[in-house]
Structure formats: C-alpha cells, structure tokens
Coordinates of C-alpha atoms and ligand atoms in Angstrom, one line a residue:
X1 CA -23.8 -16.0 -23.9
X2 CA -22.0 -14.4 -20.5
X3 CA -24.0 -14.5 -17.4
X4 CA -24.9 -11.1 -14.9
X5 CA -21.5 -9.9 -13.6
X6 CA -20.3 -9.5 -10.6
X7 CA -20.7 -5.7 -8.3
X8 CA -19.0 -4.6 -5.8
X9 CA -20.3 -5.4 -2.7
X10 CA -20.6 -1.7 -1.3
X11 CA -19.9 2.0 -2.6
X12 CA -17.1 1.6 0.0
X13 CA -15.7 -1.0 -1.3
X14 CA -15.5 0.6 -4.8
X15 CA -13.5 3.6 -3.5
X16 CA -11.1 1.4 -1.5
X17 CA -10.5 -0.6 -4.5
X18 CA -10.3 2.5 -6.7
X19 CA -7.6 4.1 -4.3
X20 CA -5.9 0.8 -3.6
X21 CA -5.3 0.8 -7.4
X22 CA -3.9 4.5 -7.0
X23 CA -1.8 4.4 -4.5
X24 CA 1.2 2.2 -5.7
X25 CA 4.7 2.0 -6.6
X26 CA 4.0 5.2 -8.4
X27 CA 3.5 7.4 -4.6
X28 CA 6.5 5.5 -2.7
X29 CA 8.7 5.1 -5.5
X30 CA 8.1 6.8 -8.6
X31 CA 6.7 10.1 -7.2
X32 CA 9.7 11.7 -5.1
X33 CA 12.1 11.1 -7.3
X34 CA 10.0 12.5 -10.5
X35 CA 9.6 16.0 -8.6
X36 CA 13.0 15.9 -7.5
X37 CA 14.3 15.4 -10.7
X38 CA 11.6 17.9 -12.1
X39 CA 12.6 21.1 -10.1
X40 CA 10.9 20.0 -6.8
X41 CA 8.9 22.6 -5.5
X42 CA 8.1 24.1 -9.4
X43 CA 6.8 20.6 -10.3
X44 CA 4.5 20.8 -8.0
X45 CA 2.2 23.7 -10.2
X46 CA 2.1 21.4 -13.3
X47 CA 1.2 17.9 -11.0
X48 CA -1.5 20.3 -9.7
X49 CA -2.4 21.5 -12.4
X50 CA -2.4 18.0 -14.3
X51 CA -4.2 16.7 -11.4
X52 CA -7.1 19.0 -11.7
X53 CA -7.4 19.5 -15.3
X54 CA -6.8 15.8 -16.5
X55 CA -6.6 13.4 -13.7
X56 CA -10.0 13.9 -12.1
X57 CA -11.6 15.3 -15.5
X58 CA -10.7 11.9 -17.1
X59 CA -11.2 9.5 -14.0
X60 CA -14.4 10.7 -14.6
X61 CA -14.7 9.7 -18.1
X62 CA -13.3 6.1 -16.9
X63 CA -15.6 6.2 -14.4
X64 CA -18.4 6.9 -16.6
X65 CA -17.7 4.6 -20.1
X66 CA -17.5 1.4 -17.5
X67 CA -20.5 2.6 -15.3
X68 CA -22.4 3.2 -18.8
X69 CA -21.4 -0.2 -20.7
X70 CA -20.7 -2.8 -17.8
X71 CA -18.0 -4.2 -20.1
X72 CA -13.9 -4.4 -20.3
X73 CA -12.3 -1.7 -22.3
X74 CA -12.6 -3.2 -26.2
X75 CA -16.1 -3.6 -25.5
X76 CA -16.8 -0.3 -24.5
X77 CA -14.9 1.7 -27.1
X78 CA -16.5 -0.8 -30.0
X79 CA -19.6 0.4 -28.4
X80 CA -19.0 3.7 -29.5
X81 CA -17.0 3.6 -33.0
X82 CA -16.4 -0.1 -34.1
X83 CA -12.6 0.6 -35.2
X84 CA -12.0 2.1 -31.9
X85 CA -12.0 -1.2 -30.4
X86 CA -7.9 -1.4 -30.9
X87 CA -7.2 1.3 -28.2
X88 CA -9.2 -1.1 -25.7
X89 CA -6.7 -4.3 -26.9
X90 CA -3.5 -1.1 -27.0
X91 CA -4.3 -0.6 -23.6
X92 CA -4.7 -4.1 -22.5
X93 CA -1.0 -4.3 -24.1
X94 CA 0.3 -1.7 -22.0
X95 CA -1.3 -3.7 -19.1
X96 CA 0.0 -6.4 -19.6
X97 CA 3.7 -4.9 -20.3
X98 CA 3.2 -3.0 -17.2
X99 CA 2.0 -6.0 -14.6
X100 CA 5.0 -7.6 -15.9
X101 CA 7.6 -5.3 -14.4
X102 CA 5.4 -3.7 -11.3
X103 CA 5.3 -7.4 -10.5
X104 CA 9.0 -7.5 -10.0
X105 CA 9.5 -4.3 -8.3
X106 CA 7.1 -5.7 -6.0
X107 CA 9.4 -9.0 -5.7
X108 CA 12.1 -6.6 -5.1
X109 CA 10.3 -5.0 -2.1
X110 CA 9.4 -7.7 -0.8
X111 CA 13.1 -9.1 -0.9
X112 CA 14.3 -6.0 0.8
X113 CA 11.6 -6.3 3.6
X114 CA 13.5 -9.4 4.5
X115 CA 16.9 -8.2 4.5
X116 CA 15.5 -4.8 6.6
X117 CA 15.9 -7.3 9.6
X118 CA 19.1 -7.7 9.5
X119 CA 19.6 -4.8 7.0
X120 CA 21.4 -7.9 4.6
X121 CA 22.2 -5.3 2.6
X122 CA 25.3 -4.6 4.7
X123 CA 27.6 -1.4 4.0
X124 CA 28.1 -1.2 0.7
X125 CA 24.4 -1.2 -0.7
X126 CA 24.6 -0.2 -3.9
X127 CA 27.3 -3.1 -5.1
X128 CA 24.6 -5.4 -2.7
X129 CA 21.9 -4.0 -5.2
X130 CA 22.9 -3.9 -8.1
X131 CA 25.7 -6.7 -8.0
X132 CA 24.8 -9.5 -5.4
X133 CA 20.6 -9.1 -5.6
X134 CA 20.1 -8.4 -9.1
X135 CA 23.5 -9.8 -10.7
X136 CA 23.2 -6.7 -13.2
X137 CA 26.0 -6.9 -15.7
X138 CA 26.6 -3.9 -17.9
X139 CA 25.1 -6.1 -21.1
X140 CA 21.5 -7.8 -21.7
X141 CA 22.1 -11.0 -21.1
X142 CA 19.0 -12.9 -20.7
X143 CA 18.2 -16.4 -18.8
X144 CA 20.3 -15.7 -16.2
X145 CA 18.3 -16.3 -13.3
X146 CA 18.4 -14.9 -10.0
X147 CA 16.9 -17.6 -8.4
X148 CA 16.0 -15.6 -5.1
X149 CA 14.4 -13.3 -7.0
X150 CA 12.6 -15.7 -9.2
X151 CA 10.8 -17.4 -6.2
X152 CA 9.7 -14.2 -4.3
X153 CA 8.0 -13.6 -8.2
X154 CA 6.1 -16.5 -8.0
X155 CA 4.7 -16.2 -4.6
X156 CA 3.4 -12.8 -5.9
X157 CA 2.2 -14.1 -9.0
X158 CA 0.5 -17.1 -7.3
X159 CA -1.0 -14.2 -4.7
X160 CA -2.5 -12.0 -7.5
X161 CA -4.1 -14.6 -9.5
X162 CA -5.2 -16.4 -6.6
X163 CA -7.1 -12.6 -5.9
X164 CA -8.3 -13.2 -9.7
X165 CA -9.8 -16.4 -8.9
X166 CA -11.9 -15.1 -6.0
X167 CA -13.4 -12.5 -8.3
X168 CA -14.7 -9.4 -7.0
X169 CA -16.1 -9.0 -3.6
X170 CA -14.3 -12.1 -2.2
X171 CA -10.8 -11.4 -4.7
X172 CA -10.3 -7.6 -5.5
X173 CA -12.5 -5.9 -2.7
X174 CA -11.6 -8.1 0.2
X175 CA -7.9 -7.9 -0.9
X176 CA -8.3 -3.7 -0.6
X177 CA -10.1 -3.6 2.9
X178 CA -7.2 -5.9 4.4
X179 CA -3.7 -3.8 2.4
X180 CA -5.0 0.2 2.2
X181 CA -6.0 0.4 6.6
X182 CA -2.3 -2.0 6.8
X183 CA -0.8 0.6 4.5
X184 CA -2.2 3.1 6.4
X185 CA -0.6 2.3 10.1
X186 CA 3.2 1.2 8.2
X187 CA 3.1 4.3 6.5
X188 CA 2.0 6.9 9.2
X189 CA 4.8 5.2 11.5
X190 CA 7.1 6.0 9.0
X191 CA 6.0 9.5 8.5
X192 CA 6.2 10.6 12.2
X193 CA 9.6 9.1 12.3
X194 CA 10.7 10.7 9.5
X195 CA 9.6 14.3 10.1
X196 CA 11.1 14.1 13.5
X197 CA 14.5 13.0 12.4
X198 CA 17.5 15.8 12.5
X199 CA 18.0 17.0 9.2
X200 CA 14.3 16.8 8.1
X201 CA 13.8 20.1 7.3
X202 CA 16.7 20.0 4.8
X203 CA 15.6 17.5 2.8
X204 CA 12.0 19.7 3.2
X205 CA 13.3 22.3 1.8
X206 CA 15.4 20.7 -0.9
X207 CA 11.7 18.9 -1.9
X208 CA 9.8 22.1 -1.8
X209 CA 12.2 24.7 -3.1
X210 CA 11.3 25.6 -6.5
X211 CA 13.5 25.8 -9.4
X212 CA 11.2 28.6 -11.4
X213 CA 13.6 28.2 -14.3
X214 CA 12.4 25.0 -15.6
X215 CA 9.3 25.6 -15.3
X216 CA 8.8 26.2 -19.2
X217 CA 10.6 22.8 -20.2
X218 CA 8.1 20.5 -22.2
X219 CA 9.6 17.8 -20.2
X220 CA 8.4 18.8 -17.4
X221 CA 5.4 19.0 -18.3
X222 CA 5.1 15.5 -19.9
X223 CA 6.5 14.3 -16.4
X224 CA 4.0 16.1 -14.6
X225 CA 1.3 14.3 -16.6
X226 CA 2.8 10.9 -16.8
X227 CA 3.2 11.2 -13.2
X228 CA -0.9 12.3 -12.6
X229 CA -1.7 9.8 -15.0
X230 CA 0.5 6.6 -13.6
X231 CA -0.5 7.4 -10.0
X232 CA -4.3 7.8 -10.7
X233 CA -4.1 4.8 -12.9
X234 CA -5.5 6.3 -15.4
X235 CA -5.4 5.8 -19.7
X236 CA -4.6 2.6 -19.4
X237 CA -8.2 1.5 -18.9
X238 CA -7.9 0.3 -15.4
X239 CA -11.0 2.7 -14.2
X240 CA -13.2 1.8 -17.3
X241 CA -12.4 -2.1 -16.2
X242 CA -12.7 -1.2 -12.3
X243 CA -16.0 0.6 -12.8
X244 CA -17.6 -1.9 -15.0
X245 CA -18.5 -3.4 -12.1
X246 CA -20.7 -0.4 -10.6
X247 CA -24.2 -0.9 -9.7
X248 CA -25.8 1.6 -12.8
X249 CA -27.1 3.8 -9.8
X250 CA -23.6 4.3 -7.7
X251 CA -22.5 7.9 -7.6
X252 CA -19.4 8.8 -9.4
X253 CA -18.5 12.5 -8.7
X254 CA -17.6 12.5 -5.5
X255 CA -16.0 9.2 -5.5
X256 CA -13.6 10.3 -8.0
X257 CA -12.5 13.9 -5.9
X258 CA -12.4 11.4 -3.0
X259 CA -9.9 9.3 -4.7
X260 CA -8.1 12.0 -6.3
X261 CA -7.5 13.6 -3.4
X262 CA -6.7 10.9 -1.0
X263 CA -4.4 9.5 -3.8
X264 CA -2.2 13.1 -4.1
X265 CA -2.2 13.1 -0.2
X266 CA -0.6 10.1 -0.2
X267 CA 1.9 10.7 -2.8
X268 CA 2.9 14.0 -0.8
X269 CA 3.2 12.3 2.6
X270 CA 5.1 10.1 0.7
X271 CA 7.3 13.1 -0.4
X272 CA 7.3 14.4 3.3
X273 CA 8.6 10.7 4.7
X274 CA 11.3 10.2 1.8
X275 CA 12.8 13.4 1.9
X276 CA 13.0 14.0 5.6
X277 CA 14.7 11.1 5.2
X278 CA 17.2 12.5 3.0
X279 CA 18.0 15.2 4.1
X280 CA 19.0 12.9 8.1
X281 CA 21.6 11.5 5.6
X282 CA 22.8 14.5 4.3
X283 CA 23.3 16.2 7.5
X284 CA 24.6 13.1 8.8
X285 CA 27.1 12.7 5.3
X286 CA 27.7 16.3 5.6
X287 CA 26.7 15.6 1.8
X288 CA 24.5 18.1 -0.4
X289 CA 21.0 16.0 -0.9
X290 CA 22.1 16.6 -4.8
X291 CA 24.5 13.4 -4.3
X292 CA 21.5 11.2 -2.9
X293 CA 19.3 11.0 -5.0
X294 CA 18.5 8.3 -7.5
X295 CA 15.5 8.1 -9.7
X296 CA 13.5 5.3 -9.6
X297 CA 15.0 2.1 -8.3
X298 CA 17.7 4.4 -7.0
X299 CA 16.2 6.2 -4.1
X300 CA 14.4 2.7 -2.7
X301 CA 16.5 0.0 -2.8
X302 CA 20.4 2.3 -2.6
X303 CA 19.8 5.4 -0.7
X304 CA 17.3 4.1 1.7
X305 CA 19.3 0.9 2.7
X306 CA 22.4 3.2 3.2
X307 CA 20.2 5.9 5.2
X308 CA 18.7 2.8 7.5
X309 CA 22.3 1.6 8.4
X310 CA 23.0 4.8 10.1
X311 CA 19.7 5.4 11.4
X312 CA 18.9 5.0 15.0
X313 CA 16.2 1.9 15.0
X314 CA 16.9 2.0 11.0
X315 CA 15.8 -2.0 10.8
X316 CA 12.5 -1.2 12.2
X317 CA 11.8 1.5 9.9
X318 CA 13.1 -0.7 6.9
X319 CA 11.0 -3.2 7.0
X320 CA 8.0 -1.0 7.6
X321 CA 9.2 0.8 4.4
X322 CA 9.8 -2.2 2.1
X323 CA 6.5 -3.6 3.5
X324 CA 4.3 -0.1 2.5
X325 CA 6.0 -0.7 -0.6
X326 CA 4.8 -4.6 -1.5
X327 CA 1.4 -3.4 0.0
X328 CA 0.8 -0.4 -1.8
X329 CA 1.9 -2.5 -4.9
X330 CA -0.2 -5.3 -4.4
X331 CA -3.6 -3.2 -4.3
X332 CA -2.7 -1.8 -7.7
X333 CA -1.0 -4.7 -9.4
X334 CA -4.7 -6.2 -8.8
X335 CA -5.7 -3.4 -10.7
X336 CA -3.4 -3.9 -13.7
X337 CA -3.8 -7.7 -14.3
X338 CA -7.7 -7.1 -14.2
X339 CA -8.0 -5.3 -17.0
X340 CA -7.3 -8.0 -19.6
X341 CA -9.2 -10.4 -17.6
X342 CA -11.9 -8.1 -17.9
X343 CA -11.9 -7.7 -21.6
X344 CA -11.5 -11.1 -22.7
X345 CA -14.1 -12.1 -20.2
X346 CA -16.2 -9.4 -21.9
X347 CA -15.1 -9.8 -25.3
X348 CA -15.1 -13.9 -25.7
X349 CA -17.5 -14.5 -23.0
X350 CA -15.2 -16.7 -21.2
X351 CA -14.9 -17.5 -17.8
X352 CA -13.1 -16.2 -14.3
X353 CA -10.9 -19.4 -13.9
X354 CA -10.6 -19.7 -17.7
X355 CA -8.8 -16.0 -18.2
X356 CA -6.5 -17.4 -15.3
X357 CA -5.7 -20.4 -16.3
X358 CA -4.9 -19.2 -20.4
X359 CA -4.0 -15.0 -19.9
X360 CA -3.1 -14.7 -15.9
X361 CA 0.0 -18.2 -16.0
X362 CA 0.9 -16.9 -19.5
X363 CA 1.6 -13.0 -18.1
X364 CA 3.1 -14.7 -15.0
X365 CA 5.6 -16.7 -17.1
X366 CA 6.4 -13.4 -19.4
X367 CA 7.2 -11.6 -16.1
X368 CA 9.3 -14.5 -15.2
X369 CA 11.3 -14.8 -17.8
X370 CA 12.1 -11.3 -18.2
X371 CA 12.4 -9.7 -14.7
X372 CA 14.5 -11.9 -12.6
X373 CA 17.4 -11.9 -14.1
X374 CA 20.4 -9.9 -14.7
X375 CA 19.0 -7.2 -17.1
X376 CA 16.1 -7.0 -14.8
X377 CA 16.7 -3.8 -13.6
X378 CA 17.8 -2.5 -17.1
X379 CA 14.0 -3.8 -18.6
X380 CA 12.6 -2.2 -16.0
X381 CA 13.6 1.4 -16.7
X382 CA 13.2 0.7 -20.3
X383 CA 9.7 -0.7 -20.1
X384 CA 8.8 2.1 -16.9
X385 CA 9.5 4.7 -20.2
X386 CA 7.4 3.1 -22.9
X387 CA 4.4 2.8 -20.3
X388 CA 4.5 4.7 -17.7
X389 CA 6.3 7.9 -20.1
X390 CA 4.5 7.7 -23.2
X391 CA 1.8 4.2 -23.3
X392 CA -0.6 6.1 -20.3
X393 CA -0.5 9.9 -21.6
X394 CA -1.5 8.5 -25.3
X395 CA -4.2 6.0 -24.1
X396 CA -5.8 8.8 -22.3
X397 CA -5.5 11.2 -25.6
X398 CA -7.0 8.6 -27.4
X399 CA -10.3 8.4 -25.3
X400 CA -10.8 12.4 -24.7
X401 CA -10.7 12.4 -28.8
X402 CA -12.8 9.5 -29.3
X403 CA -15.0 10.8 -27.2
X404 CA -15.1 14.2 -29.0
X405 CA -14.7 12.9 -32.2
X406 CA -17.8 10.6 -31.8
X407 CA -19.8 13.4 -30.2
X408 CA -20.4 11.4 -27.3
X409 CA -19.6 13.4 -24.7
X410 CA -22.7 15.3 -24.1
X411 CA -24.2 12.1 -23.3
X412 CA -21.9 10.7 -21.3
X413 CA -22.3 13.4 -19.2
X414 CA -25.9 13.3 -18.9
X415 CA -25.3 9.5 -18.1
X416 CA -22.5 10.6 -15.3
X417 CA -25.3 13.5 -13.8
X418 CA -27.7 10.9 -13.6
X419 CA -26.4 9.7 -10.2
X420 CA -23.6 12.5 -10.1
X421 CA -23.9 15.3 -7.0
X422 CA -21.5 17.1 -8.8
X423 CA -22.6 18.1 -12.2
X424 CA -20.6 17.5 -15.5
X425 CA -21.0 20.4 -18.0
X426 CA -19.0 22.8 -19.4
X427 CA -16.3 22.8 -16.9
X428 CA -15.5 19.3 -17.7
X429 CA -15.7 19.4 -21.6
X430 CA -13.5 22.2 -21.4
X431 CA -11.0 20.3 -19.0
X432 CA -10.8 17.5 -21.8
X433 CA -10.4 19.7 -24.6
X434 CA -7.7 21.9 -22.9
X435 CA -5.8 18.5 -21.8
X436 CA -6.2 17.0 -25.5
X437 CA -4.3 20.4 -26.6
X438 CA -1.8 20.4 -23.9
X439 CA -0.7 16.5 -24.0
X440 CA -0.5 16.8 -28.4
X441 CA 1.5 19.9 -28.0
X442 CA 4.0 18.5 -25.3
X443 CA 4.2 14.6 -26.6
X444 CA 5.1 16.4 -30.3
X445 CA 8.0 18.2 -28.3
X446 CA 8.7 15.1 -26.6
X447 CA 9.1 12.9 -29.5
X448 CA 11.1 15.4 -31.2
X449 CA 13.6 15.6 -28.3
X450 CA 13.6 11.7 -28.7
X451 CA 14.2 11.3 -32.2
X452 CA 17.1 13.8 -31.6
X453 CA 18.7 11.6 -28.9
X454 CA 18.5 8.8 -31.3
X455 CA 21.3 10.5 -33.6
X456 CA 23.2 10.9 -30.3
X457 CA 25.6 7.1 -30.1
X458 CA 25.8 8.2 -26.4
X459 CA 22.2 8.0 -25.9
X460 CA 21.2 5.4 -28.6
X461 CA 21.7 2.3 -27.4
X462 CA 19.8 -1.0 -26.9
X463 CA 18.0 0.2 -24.6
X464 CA 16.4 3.0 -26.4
X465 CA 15.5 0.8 -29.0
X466 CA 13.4 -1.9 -26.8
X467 CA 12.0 1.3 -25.9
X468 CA 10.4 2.5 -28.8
X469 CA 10.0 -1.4 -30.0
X470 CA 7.9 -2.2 -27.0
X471 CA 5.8 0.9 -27.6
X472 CA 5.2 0.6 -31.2
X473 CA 4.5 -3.3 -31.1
X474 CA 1.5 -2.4 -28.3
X475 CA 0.3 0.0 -31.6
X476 CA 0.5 -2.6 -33.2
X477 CA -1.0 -5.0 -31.5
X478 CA -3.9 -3.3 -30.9
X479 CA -4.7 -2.4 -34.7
X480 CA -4.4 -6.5 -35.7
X481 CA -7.3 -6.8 -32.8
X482 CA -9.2 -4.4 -34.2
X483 CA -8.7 -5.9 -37.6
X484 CA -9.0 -9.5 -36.9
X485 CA -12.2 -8.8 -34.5
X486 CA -14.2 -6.4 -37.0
X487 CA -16.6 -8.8 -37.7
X488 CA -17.5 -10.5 -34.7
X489 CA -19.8 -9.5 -32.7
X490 CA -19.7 -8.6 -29.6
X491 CA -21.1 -11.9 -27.3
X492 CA -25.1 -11.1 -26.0
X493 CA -25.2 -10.7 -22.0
X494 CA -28.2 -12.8 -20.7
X495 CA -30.5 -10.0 -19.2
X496 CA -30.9 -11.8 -15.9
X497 CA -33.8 -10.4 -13.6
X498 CA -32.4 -7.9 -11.3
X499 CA -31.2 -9.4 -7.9
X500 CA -33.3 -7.6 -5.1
X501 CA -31.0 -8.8 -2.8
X502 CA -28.5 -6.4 -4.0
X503 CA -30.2 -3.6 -5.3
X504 CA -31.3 -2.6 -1.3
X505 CA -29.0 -0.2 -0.5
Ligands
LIG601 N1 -1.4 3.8 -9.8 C1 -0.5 2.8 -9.5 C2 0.7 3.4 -8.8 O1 0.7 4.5 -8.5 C3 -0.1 1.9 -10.6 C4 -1.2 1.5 -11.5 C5 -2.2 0.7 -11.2 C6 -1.5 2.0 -12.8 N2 -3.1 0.6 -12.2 C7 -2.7 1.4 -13.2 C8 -0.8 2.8 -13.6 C9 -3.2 1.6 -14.5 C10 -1.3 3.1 -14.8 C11 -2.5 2.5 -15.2 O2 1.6 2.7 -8.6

C-alpha cells in the first residue's frame, strides 16, 4: 500500500522544474557543437522542424500519460498494454546510464570553475585536459583514479541525492527556483560579453551560414532529433516521471510551448555566446573557426580555456561559464536520477529514503567507478552515443506507437483537453504519426551506416562495441522486467481524502 504522493507546490514551480530539466549540458555543451558539426545554419530547419513536430507534440504526450496515471514510467505504460511495461524499465536503464556520465561532466565543470580563477589550465590546455585532469591514455584502462575528479563526483552525488531526500517541493522544486534565476544572470553576463567581443560576428556567421548541401543527409536528421529530443528531455521518461506529480487539474498546453520555447531560446543564446566567442579567437589566431572547434567535450573544457587565456578579463568570464555549466547541469541531472526513484517508488511501493539509500548510493558508486578515471572521457563519448544518439529517439518511438497501437490516443487527448487551452486533435495525431515515420525511416539509415562502419577496422574498435553493448543490454534489461514482473500486480494507492489545503488554487 503507497500513501498520496507528493504535488508540486505551484503551476510555477512545475514549469521551473520542467525547464530546469531542459536546459542542461545538452544547450551549453552539446548544442553548438551538434549544429556546427551538422552544417550550422542548414541544421537549424531540421532542429526546427524536430522541435515543432516531435518535441512539443511528444512533451505533450509525457505530459499527459503522468498527469493521467500519477505513476513512474513502468506503471504507466503497464497501465495501457501489460507487456509494455519493459520500455518503462528500458528507459529507466537509459536513465540510469545517462545520470552516470552527466554526473561527471558536471564534476568536470565544476573542476574547471575552480581553475577559471587562476585559469590552472595554463597554456597548453588541451595536454592540461586531456593529460594532467583526466590522465586519458590512448587504452581503457579502468581503476585508475583521478582522485581530484573523484571527490568533486561525490560532492555532486551527495548534492543530488540529498535533493532526492527532500522530495518534491522542498528537494526538486526548491532546488529549480534557486539554479534557473542563477543561471539566468551567469549566463546573460556572458552573452553581452560575448556578442561585444571583436570577431563576434565571424563566429556569427560561421554559426548561421548554411551548408544547403547536407541538408539531405539522414544523419543530419537523426542529429537534429537526438538533439530536440536530449535537450527537451524527452523519450527517456523524464516528463511522464516529472508530471506524475501534477495536480489532475494543472494545465498542460501552454506549459509545454512555454518550456519548449524558453528551452530553444536558451540553447540559441547559448549558440550566440559560444560562437562569438569563437570567432574573438579566430580573429585573434588569425585561424579559420574550422580549426576550433571540438564536439563535445572539445569546445568546453579545450577551446574555451585557450580562448579565456587571451581574453581581456577571460578569468571572470571562465568561471561564470563553468559555473552556467554545473548549474544548468544540476537542474536536469535532478531530472534524470528521478525517474527510477519514481518507478520503483511506484512500482514496489517503497519509500523516498529507501530508493536513496538502495538505487540513488548504488548509481552513485556506478558513476564512480566508471567516470573518474582515465577512460573517463573515452566512456563518456561512447555512452553520450548509445543514449543521447540512439536510447532517447527509440524510447520516444516506442510511446507514439504504443500509443497508436493501443488506440489510446484519442483519449489521451480528451484527457490533455480537459484542462488544456490549447486543444489536442488532429494536428497533434498527425504530428506523432509523421515523427513515428520520419525517426523509423532515418534510425534504419542510421543503423545501416553503423553496421557498415563496423566492417571498417578504422572505425571498429572497443569503443564501438561498448556502444552497441550498452545499448542492447538496456533492451535487454527492460524485456527481463517485463518478464519477471508480469504477474505482479501493480501495488493499490490508498485513496486518501483530497487535501483542501492544496486543492485552493
Ligand atoms: N535536457 C537536459 C540537457 O539538455 C538533459 C536531460 C535531463 C535529459 N533529463 C533528460 C535528456 C531526460 C534526456 C532525457 O542537458
């Protein structure tokens, strides 16, 4: 028997949370580098058009399963087709795989905010960051430790569980209202810096110049959506376990376009700031911006840290920048390690502190183990492509066709336009369908062009197959829960009287 749940305290406090979650690693460090890569400005139509035909369409359909069922992923989707139950545990898997390594890009951020004072990195900063801060050797050699980095990971560990503990208004809610205004003020700094920096329009223009060509490539395309579907935190059950906790009556429509939207805004200031910021140090390097740019790890922790040595006031500016980037990643790691508290809460009926003390330490330790140490960096990109590529784009797939499938969707929506200003219909099923079509079409492409590289020794290598290994054992995981769980029901919620203290506003 599991007592009433928790709410969020006020609508606000919902959409903080939601975009808290949002905005992340994925707007400061993932997103400029992903449009660069993808043809910069020409990117730009498929985010858009990811954003508006799958991001908010399926935010939605988060928004609505948890609003609907008041339970953790598993719960909801055994709700609707018993077997389905296995894409709520898949999901948890890529949650869990996920908090492991944005918890250590955090750690890294948070590392770097440190040396920003002093810019430790001193001048050569990629042998600082690659060699001296994460030890990286060329081979996977695990347990060995970087200590430094090992303690920063704990104090966020111990920071995100001690959030768990507090629960919802005093943990997850209170945590948003205190990082997204802070976020907020580091951020616009560093935006109004950047912008007014000679050489910003260069790196502008190399951001916003489109490369028309590439704009039929199915990687692209996958990018595009991986990219809409990381940032928005969204197939990965994060919304449905985020929602949950909605009074029945709180809108949704609105709050998702709000979220949406201030979510892309920030990603493209984001944009703005980093490539300004470029293109200072290619008119200062007399270098093309070609040359500067890393994905991933490589534009934040090397390009930055050689940008800020030459910059005017460039230690100021670094710290605010590592800092926006442990704050923005705290708000959505929250995010991530709630969703299998969630469902185990939901699913076993056990308590806040329990989930804590027997899921949170364990996924702390995991991220421990793995992250700190010399192939850190390695597991990171390796992992970042199993979730982040593939694990989010097919969890998302899997709930617009279960919801098809089911015929469910009809009634969902009538659920959603109970409280909903803007009305789900036609538009909406369409949306779904079209982005069910569009994400088979391009992951089939995708996976073809993989299984290629595979044959290719200069590709295959370890790292390719941790790759596919991590993503097939989440698969995998989530069919033994579904097989193991069949037959146990799911526990009874005690119908407690409505609070009337709550329901006032
Ligand atoms: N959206 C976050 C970011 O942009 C990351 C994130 C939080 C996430 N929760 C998620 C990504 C759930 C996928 C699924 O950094």
């Amino acid at each position: 028997m599991i007592t009433q749940r928790e709410t969020w305290g006020t609508r606000a406090g919902f959409i903080l949370a939601a975009a808290g979650s949002a905005i992340g690693l994925g707007n400061i460090w993932r997103f400029p580098g992903e449009a660069y890569e993808f043809g910069g400005g020409a990117f730009l139509l498929p985010y858009l058009f990811a954003l508006l035909t799958a991001g908010i369409p399926l935010l939605l359909l988060e928004y609505t399963l948890g609003r609907k069922h008041q339970v953790g992923p598993p719960s909801v989707y055994r709700q609707i087709s018993k077997p389905a139950e296995g894409i709520g545990w898949w999901q948890n898997a890529i949650a869990f795989c996920l908090s492991t390594f944005y918890a250590a890009v955090i750690a890294w951020a948070l590392s770097y905010t440190y040396f920003a004072f002093s810019r430790g990195w001193g001048d050569q900063p990629v042998d600082f960051f690659v060699g001296d801060f994460l030890g990286a050797g060329g081979n996977l050699d695990f347990f060995e430790f970087r200590w430094p980095i090992f303690a920063v990971l704990v104090g966020v560990w111990v920071l995100v569980l001690t959030i768990m503990l507090g629960g919802i208004r005093r943990g997850v809610e209170l945590a948003n209202r205190i990082c997204i205004p802070l976020l907020m003020v580091l951020f616009g700094i560093i935006v109004v810096r950047a912008v007014t920096l000679e050489g910003a329009t260069e790196g502008l223009n190399a951001f916003f110049t489109p490369e028309w060509s590439r704009i039929g490539e199915a990687e692209i395309w996958l990018g595009a959506y991986a990219q809409i579907f990381f940032s928005l935190s969204i197939g990965m059950g994060t919304m449905i376990a985020y929602s949950s906790y909605l009074k029945k009556k709180s809108e949704l429509s609105t709050t998702a376009v709000t979220v949406a939207f201030a979510n892309s805004s920030f990603e493209l200031l984001a944009g703005i700031g980093v490539f300004s910021i470029l293109g200072f140090m290619s008119v200062q390097a007399a270098q093309p911006i070609d040359g500067l740019v890393g994905t991933g790890g490589g534009v934040a922790f090397i390009t930055f840290p050689t940008i800020l040595n030459e910059m005017p006031g460039g230690a100021f500016i670094g710290v605010l920048f590592f800092a926006s980037l442990a704050v923005a990643g705290i708000s959505s790691l929250i995010s991530i390690v709630i969703v299998p508290m969630t469902s185990v809460e939901d699913r076993f009926g056990w308590s806040r502190k329990k989930t804590v003390a027997y899921l949170g330490v364990p996924m702390a330790i995991v991220s421990l183990l793995i992250y700190p140490t010399a192939n850190g960096s390695s597991m990171v990109d390796a992992v970042d492509f199993a979730v982040s590529g593939y694990g989010l784009v097919l969890g998302g797939l899997a709930t617009i066709i279960l919801a098809f499938a089911t015929g469910k969707l009809k009634s969902l929506a009538a659920e959603a336009n109970r409280t909903s200003v803007l009305k789900l219909g036609n538009v909406w099923y369409a949306c779904l369908g079209l982005t069910a079509v569009i994400l088979t079409i391009v992951l089939f492409l995708n996976v073809k062009g993989q299984i290629e590289d595979l044959s290719d020794p200069e590709v295959a290598n370890e790292l390719v197959y941790i790759n596919w290994g991590v993503g097939g054992a989440m698969i995998v995981f989530g069919l033994v829960m579904t097989v193991i769980l069949y037959k146990r029901p799911l526990p009874v919620r005690e119908e407690a009287e409505p609070e009337p203290a709550l329901d006032t506003e």
